[in-house]
XYZ file of C-alpha atoms in Angstrom:
488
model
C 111.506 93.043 78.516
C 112.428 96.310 76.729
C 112.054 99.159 79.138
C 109.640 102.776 77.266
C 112.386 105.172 76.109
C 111.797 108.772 76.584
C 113.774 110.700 78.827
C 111.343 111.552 81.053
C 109.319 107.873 80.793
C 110.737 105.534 83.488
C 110.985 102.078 83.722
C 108.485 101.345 87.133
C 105.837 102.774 85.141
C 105.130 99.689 82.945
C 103.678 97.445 84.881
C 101.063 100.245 87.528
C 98.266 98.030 88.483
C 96.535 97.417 91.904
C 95.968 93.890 92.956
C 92.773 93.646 93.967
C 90.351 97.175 93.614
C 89.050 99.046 90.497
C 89.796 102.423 90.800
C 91.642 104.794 88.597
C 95.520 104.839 89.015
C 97.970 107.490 88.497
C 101.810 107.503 88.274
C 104.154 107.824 91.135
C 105.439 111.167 91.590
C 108.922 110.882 91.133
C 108.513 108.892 87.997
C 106.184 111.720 86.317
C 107.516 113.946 83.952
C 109.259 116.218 85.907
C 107.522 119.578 84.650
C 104.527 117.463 85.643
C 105.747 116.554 88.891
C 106.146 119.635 89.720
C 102.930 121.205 88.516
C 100.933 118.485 90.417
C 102.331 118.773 93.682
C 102.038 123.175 93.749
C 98.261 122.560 92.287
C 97.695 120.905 96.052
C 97.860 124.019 97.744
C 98.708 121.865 101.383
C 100.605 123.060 104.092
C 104.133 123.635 103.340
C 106.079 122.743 106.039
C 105.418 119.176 106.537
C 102.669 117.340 108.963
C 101.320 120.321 109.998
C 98.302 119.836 112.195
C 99.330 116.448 113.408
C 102.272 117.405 114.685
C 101.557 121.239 115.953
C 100.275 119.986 119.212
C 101.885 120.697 122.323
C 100.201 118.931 125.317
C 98.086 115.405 125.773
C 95.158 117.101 125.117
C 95.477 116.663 121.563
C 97.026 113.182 121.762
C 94.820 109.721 121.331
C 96.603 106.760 121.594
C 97.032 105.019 118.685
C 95.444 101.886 117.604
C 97.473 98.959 119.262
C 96.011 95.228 119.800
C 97.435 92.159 121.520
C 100.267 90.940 119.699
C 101.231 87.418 121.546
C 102.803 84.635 119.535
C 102.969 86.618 116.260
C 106.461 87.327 116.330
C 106.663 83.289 116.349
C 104.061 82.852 113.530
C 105.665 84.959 111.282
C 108.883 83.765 111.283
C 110.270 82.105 108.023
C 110.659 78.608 108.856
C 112.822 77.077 106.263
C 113.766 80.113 104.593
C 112.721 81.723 101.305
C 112.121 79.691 98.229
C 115.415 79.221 96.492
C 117.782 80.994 99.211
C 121.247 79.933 99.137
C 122.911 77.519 101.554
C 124.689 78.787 104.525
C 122.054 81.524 105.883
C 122.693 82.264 109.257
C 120.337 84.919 110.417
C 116.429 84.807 110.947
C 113.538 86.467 108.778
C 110.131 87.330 109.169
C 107.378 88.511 107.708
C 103.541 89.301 108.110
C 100.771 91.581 108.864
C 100.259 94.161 111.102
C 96.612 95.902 111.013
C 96.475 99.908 111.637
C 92.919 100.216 111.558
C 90.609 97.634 112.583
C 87.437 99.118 111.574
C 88.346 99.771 107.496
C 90.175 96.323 107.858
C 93.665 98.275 106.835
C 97.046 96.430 107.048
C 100.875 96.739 106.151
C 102.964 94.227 105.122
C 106.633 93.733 106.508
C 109.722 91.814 106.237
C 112.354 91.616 109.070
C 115.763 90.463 108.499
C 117.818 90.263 111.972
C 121.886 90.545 111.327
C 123.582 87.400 111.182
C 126.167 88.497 113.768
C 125.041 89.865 117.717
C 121.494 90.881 116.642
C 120.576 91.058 120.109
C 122.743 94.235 120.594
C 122.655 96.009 116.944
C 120.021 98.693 116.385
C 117.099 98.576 114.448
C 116.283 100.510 111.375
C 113.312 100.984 109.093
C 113.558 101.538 105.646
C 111.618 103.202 103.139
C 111.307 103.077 99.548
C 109.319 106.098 98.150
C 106.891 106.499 94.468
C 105.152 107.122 96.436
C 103.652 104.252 96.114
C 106.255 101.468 95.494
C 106.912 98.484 97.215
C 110.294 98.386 99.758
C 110.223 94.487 99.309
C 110.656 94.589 95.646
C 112.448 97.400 95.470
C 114.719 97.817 98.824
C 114.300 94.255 99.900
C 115.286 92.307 97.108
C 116.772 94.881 94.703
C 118.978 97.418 97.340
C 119.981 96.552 101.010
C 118.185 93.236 101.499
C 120.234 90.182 102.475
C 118.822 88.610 98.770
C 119.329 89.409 95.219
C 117.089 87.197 92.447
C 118.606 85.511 89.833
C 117.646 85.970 86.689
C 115.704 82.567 86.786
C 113.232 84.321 88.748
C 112.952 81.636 91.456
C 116.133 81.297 93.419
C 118.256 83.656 94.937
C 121.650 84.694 95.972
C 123.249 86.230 98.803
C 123.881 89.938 98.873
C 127.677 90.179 100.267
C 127.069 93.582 101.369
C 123.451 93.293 102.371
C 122.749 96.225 105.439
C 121.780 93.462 107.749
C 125.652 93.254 108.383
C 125.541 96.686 110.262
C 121.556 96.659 111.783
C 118.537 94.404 111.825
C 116.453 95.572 109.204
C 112.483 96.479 108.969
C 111.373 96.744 104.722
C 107.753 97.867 104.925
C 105.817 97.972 102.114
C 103.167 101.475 102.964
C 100.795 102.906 102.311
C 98.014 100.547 101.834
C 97.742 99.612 98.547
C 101.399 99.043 97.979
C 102.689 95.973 97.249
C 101.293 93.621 99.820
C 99.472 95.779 102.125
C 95.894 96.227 101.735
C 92.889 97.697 102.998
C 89.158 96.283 103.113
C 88.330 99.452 102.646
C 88.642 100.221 99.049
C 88.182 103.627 99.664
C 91.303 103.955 101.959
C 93.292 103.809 98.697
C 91.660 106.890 97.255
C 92.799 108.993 100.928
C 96.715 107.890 100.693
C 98.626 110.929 101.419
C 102.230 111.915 103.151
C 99.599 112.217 106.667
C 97.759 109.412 106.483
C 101.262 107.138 105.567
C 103.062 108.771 108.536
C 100.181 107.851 110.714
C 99.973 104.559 109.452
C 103.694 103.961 109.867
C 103.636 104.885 113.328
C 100.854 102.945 114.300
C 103.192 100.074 112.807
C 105.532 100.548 114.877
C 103.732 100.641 118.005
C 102.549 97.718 117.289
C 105.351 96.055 115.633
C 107.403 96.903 118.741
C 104.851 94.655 120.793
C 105.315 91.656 118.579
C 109.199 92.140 118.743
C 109.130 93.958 122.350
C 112.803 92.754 122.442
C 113.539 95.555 120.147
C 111.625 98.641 121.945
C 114.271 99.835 123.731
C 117.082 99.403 120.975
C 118.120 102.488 118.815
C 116.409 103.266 116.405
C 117.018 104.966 113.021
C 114.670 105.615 109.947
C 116.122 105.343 106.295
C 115.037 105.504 102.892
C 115.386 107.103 99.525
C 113.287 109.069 96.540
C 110.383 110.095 97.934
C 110.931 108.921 101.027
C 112.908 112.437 101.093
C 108.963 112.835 102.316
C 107.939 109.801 104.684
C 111.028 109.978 106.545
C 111.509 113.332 107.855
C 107.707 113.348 108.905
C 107.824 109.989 110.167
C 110.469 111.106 112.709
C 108.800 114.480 113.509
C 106.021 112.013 114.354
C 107.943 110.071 116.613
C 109.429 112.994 118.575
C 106.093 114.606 119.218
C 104.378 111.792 120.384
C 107.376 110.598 122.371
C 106.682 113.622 124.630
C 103.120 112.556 125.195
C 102.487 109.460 124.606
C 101.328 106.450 127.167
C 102.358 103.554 124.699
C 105.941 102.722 123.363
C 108.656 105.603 123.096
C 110.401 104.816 120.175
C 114.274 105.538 120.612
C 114.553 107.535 117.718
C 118.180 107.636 117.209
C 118.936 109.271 113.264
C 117.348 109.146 110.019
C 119.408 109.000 106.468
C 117.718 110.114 102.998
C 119.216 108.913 99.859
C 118.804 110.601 96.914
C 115.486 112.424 98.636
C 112.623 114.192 96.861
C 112.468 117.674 100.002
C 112.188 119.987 97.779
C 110.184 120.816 94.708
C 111.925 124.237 93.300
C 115.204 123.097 93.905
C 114.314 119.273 92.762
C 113.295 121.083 89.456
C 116.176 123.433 89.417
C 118.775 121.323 90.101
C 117.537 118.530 87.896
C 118.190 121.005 84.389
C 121.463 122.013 85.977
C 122.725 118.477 86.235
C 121.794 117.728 82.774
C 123.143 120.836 81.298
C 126.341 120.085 83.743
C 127.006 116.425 82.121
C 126.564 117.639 78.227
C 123.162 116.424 78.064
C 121.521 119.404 76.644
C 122.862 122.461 74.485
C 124.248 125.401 76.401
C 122.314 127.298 74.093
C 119.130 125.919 75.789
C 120.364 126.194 78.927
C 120.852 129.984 78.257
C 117.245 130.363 77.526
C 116.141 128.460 80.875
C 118.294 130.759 82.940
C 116.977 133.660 81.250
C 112.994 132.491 81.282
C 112.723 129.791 84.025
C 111.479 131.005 87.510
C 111.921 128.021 89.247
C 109.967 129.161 92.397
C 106.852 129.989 90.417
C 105.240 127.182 88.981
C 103.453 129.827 86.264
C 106.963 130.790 84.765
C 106.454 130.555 81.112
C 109.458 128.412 79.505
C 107.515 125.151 79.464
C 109.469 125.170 75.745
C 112.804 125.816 76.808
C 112.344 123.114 79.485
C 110.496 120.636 76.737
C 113.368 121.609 74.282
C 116.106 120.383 76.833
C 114.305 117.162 77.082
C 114.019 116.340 73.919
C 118.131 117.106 73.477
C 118.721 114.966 76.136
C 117.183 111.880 74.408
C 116.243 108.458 75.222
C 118.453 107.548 78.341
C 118.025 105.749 81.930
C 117.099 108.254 84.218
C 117.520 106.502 87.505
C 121.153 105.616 86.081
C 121.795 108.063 83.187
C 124.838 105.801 81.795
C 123.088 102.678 82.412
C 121.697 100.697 80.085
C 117.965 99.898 79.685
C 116.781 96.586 80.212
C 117.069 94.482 77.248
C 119.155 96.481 75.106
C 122.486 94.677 73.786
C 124.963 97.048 76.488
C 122.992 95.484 79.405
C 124.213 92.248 79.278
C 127.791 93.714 80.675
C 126.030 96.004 82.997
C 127.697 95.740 87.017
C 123.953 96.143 88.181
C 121.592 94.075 85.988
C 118.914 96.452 84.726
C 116.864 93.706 83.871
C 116.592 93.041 88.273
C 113.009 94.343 88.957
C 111.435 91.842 85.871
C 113.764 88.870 87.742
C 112.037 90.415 91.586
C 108.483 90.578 90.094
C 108.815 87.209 88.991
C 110.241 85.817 91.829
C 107.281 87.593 94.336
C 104.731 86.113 92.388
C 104.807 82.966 93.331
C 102.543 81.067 95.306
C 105.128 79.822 97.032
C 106.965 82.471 97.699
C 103.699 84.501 99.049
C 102.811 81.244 101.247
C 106.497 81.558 102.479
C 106.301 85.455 103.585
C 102.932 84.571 104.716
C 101.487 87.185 102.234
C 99.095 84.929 100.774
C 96.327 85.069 103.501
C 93.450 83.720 101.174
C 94.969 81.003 99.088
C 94.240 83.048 96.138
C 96.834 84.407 93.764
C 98.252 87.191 94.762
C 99.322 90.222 92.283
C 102.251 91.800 93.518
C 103.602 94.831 91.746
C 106.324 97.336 91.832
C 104.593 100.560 92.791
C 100.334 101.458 92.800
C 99.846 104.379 91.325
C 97.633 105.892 94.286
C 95.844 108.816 94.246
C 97.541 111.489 96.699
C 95.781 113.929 98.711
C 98.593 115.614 100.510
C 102.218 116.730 100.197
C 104.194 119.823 101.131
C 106.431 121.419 98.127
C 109.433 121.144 100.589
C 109.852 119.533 103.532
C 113.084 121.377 104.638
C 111.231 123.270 107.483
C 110.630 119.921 108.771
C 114.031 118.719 108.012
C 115.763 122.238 110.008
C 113.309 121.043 112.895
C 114.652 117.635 112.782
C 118.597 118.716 112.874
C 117.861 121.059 115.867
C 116.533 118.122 117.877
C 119.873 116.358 118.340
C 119.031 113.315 116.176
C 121.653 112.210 113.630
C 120.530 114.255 109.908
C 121.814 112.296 107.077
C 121.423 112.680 103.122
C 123.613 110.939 100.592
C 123.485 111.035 96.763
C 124.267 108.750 94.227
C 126.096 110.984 91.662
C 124.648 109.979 88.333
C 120.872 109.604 89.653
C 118.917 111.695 86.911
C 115.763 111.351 88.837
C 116.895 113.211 91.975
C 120.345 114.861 91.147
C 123.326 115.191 93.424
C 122.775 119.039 92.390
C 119.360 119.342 93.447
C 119.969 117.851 96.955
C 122.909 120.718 97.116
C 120.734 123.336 96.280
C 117.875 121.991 98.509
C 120.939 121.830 101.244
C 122.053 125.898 100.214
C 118.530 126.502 101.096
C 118.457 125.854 104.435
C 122.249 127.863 105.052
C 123.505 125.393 107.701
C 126.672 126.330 108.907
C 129.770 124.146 107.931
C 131.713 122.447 110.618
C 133.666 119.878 108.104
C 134.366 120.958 104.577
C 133.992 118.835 101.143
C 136.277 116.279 101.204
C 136.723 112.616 99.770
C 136.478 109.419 101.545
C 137.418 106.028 101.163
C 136.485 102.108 100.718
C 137.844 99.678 98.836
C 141.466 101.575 98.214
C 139.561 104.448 96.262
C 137.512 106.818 96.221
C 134.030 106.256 97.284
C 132.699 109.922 97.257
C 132.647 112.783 99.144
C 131.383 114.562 102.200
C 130.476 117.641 104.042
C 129.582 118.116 107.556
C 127.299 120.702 108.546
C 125.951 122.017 112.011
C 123.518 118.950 112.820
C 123.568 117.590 109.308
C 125.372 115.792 106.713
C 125.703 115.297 103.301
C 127.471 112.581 101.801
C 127.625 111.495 97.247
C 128.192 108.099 96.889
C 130.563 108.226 93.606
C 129.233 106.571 90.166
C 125.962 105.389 91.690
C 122.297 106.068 90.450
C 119.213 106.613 92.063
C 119.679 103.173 94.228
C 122.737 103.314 95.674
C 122.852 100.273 97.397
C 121.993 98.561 93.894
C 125.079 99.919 91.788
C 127.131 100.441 94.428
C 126.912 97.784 97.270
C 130.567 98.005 98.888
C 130.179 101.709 99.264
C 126.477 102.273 100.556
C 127.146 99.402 102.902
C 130.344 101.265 104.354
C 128.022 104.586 104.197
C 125.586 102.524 105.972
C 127.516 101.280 108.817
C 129.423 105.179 109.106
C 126.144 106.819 109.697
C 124.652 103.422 112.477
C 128.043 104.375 114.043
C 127.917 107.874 114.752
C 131.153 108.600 112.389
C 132.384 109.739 108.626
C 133.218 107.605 106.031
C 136.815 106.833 106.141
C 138.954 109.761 104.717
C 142.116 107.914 103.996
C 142.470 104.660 101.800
């Protein structure tokens, strides 16, 4: 299927549609226009530095325990028992998947899969991940497109084994929030019109609680929360969520151990910013144009009046990829030789369609077909312009602060996740410098005071996607506590 052109049209916008309500969608954030992106989230007016309210308090007398319900024998009924639909021989580890409910009353639930590492599970940590939109699925996307043990052949009903799945380094949690994404749901149909960066960190937690009391094995194991796009945005106030509460709270302290953004959506000036620097830095647009967008553009006021220049640089940068800007588009003659096939998320969509595979992940509660979909375009009722205030709060904690960069992602550029970095002045301990995997280069690194920043050389927006051998050794660096390797 033939992906829209347009450089500022992306591909996970063809197929927005919400399985089972009638209410009017609109486009994930970071796959808006990017003028646009930016103009909706200042028009919000929310609190800037993150959770705000939820998080300000300082004493029990704010805190109510959150939802949390009797969870025996559901770890047991939601294992896979026979494995996914067209796996591979020779799978050694076990996965589940299922329900948990965060709100009894509206009927609201999130849908998981778990992947334990095929090698001393019982010891390695435990790690979340997050794919953002928001409002796209971390099954389709992170699951069986990224990190996930599975790839889908092009078939779209068997699969093969990812060599350098994550699950090698860390037993792996993909949840698919907030309601209305992917397989979650609500009974509620007006839930969907609430979804917000609060309500999904709320949610999230409230998973965890009780996800920790299906799998109680797990609550004392180290913990770390990953993700990438706008995750830049459900992970940093997921863990600020996690700290607070773990001061107060009379249910399960979560050993919050690290968190790790990849190409992250923190910041909206210096997303903006850095975006028309990167494109002006890789010959995309004139320098002519660029001129005029140094000379007009106020990226910090939303107001500044060079909407043309901006419109003028798009239209010189032409039809391209953005989440890969020299990768192909699906269906176009170059893709057939592509290293990652762009064609992967028709192949996934396919593939979690199935009855069989629903009844498998036990996603198919009703015996009803089930419409899956890459990302719901949700309405969204609240997100900071930057969450860096939240991410500064987050490094001064002691927890392990990384961000990494794929280094031809047009969505999120490696130069606007500098910039957003330069904002925040941390103070260098380590300085730029390459490191290794595979005999060569795999990208580079800097280590600041309580933070680091790593590029993950010739990958787009999913690293783990077009570059598996590197984000896996990135991976396992960061669950260890240590750089990338800096010699061959």
């Amino acid at each position: 299927m033939n992906k829209p052109a347009g450089v500022v049209i992306l591909y996970i916008l063809i197929r927005l549609v919400i399985f089972s309500t009638a209410y009017r969608i609109t486009a994930p954030l970071d796959h808006q226009p990017l003028r646009a992106r930016i103009k909706d989230a200042s028009s919000k007016g929310h609190d800037q530095s993150g959770l705000g309210a939820i998080s300000s308090a300082s004493s029990s007398e704010y805190y109510s325990p959150v939802y949390s319900s009797p969870q025996d024998g559901m770890m047991e009924a939601d294992k896979i028992d026979g494995g996914l639909p067209g796996q591979p021989d020779g799978v050694n580890f076990d996965q589940y998947a299922g329900y948990v409910t965060v709100d009894p009353g509206h009927g609201r639930a999130l849908f998981y899969y778990f992947v334990e590492s095929p090698v001393n599970a019982s010891t390695k940590p435990l790690v979340l991940w997050l794919n953002g939109g928001p409002g796209c699925s971390s099954l389709g996307a992170g699951a069986m497109m990224e990190l996930g043990p599975f790839r889908v052949n092009s078939d779209g009903k068997s699969l093969h084994l990812n060599n350098y799945a994550w699950n090698h380094a860390a037993n792996i949690i993909f949840l698919e929030s907030p309601a209305g994404v992917g397989f979650s749901y609500s009974n509620t149909t007006s839930d969907y019109n609430l979804s917000g960066d609060k309500r999904t960190a709320m949610d999230t937690y409230t998973f965890l609680i009780n996800w920790l009391e299906r799998f109680p094995q797990y609550k004392t194991r180290d913990f770390y929360v990953t993700g990438e796009s706008y995750a830049g945005h459900y992970v940093p106030q997921l863990a600020e969520l996690i700290l607070h509460n773990n001061e107060i709270t009379n249910q399960t302290v979560i050993n919050l151990r690290g968190i790790a953004m990849g190409n992250a959506w923190i910041d909206d000036e210096t997303t903006e910013k850095g975006s028309y620097d990167f494109f002006w830095s890789h010959a995309m647009y004139s320098d002519q144009t660029y001129e005029e967008i140094q000379k007009h553009c106020d990226f910090s006021d939303i107001s500044s009046p060079c909407d043309s220049y901006l419109s003028q640089a798009d239209d010189q940068v032409g039809d391209i990829y953005l989440y890969n800007i020299y990768a192909p588009f699906c269906g176009t003659p170059a893709s057939s030789g592509a290293g990652f096939d762009p064609c992967s998320e028709d192949y996934i969509f396919t593939y979690l369609n199935l009855p069989e595979v629903q009844r498998a992940l036990h996603a198919n509660v009703t015996g009803l077909p089930y419409s899956w979909d890459t990302c719901a375009g949700l309405p969204w009722n609240d997100r900071p312009s930057t969450v860096l205030p939240v991410i500064q709060k987050l490094m001064a904690s002691g927890i392990r602060v990384w961000i990494y960069s794929g280094d031809v992602d047009g969505v999120v550029p490696v130069s606007a996740t500098k910039l957003s970095i330069e904002k925040m002045n941390p103070q260098v301990k380590k300085a730029w410098h390459p490191w290794y995997t595979q005999q060569e280069v795999g990208g580079y690194a800097v280590v600041y005071l309580n933070l680091t920043f790593v590029t993950v050389r010739d990958s787009g927006h999913f690293v783990p996607s077009y570059q598996p051998a590197r984000a896996l050794t990135l991976f396992s660096s960061f669950i260890n506590g240590e750089l990338p390797p800096a010699k061959p």
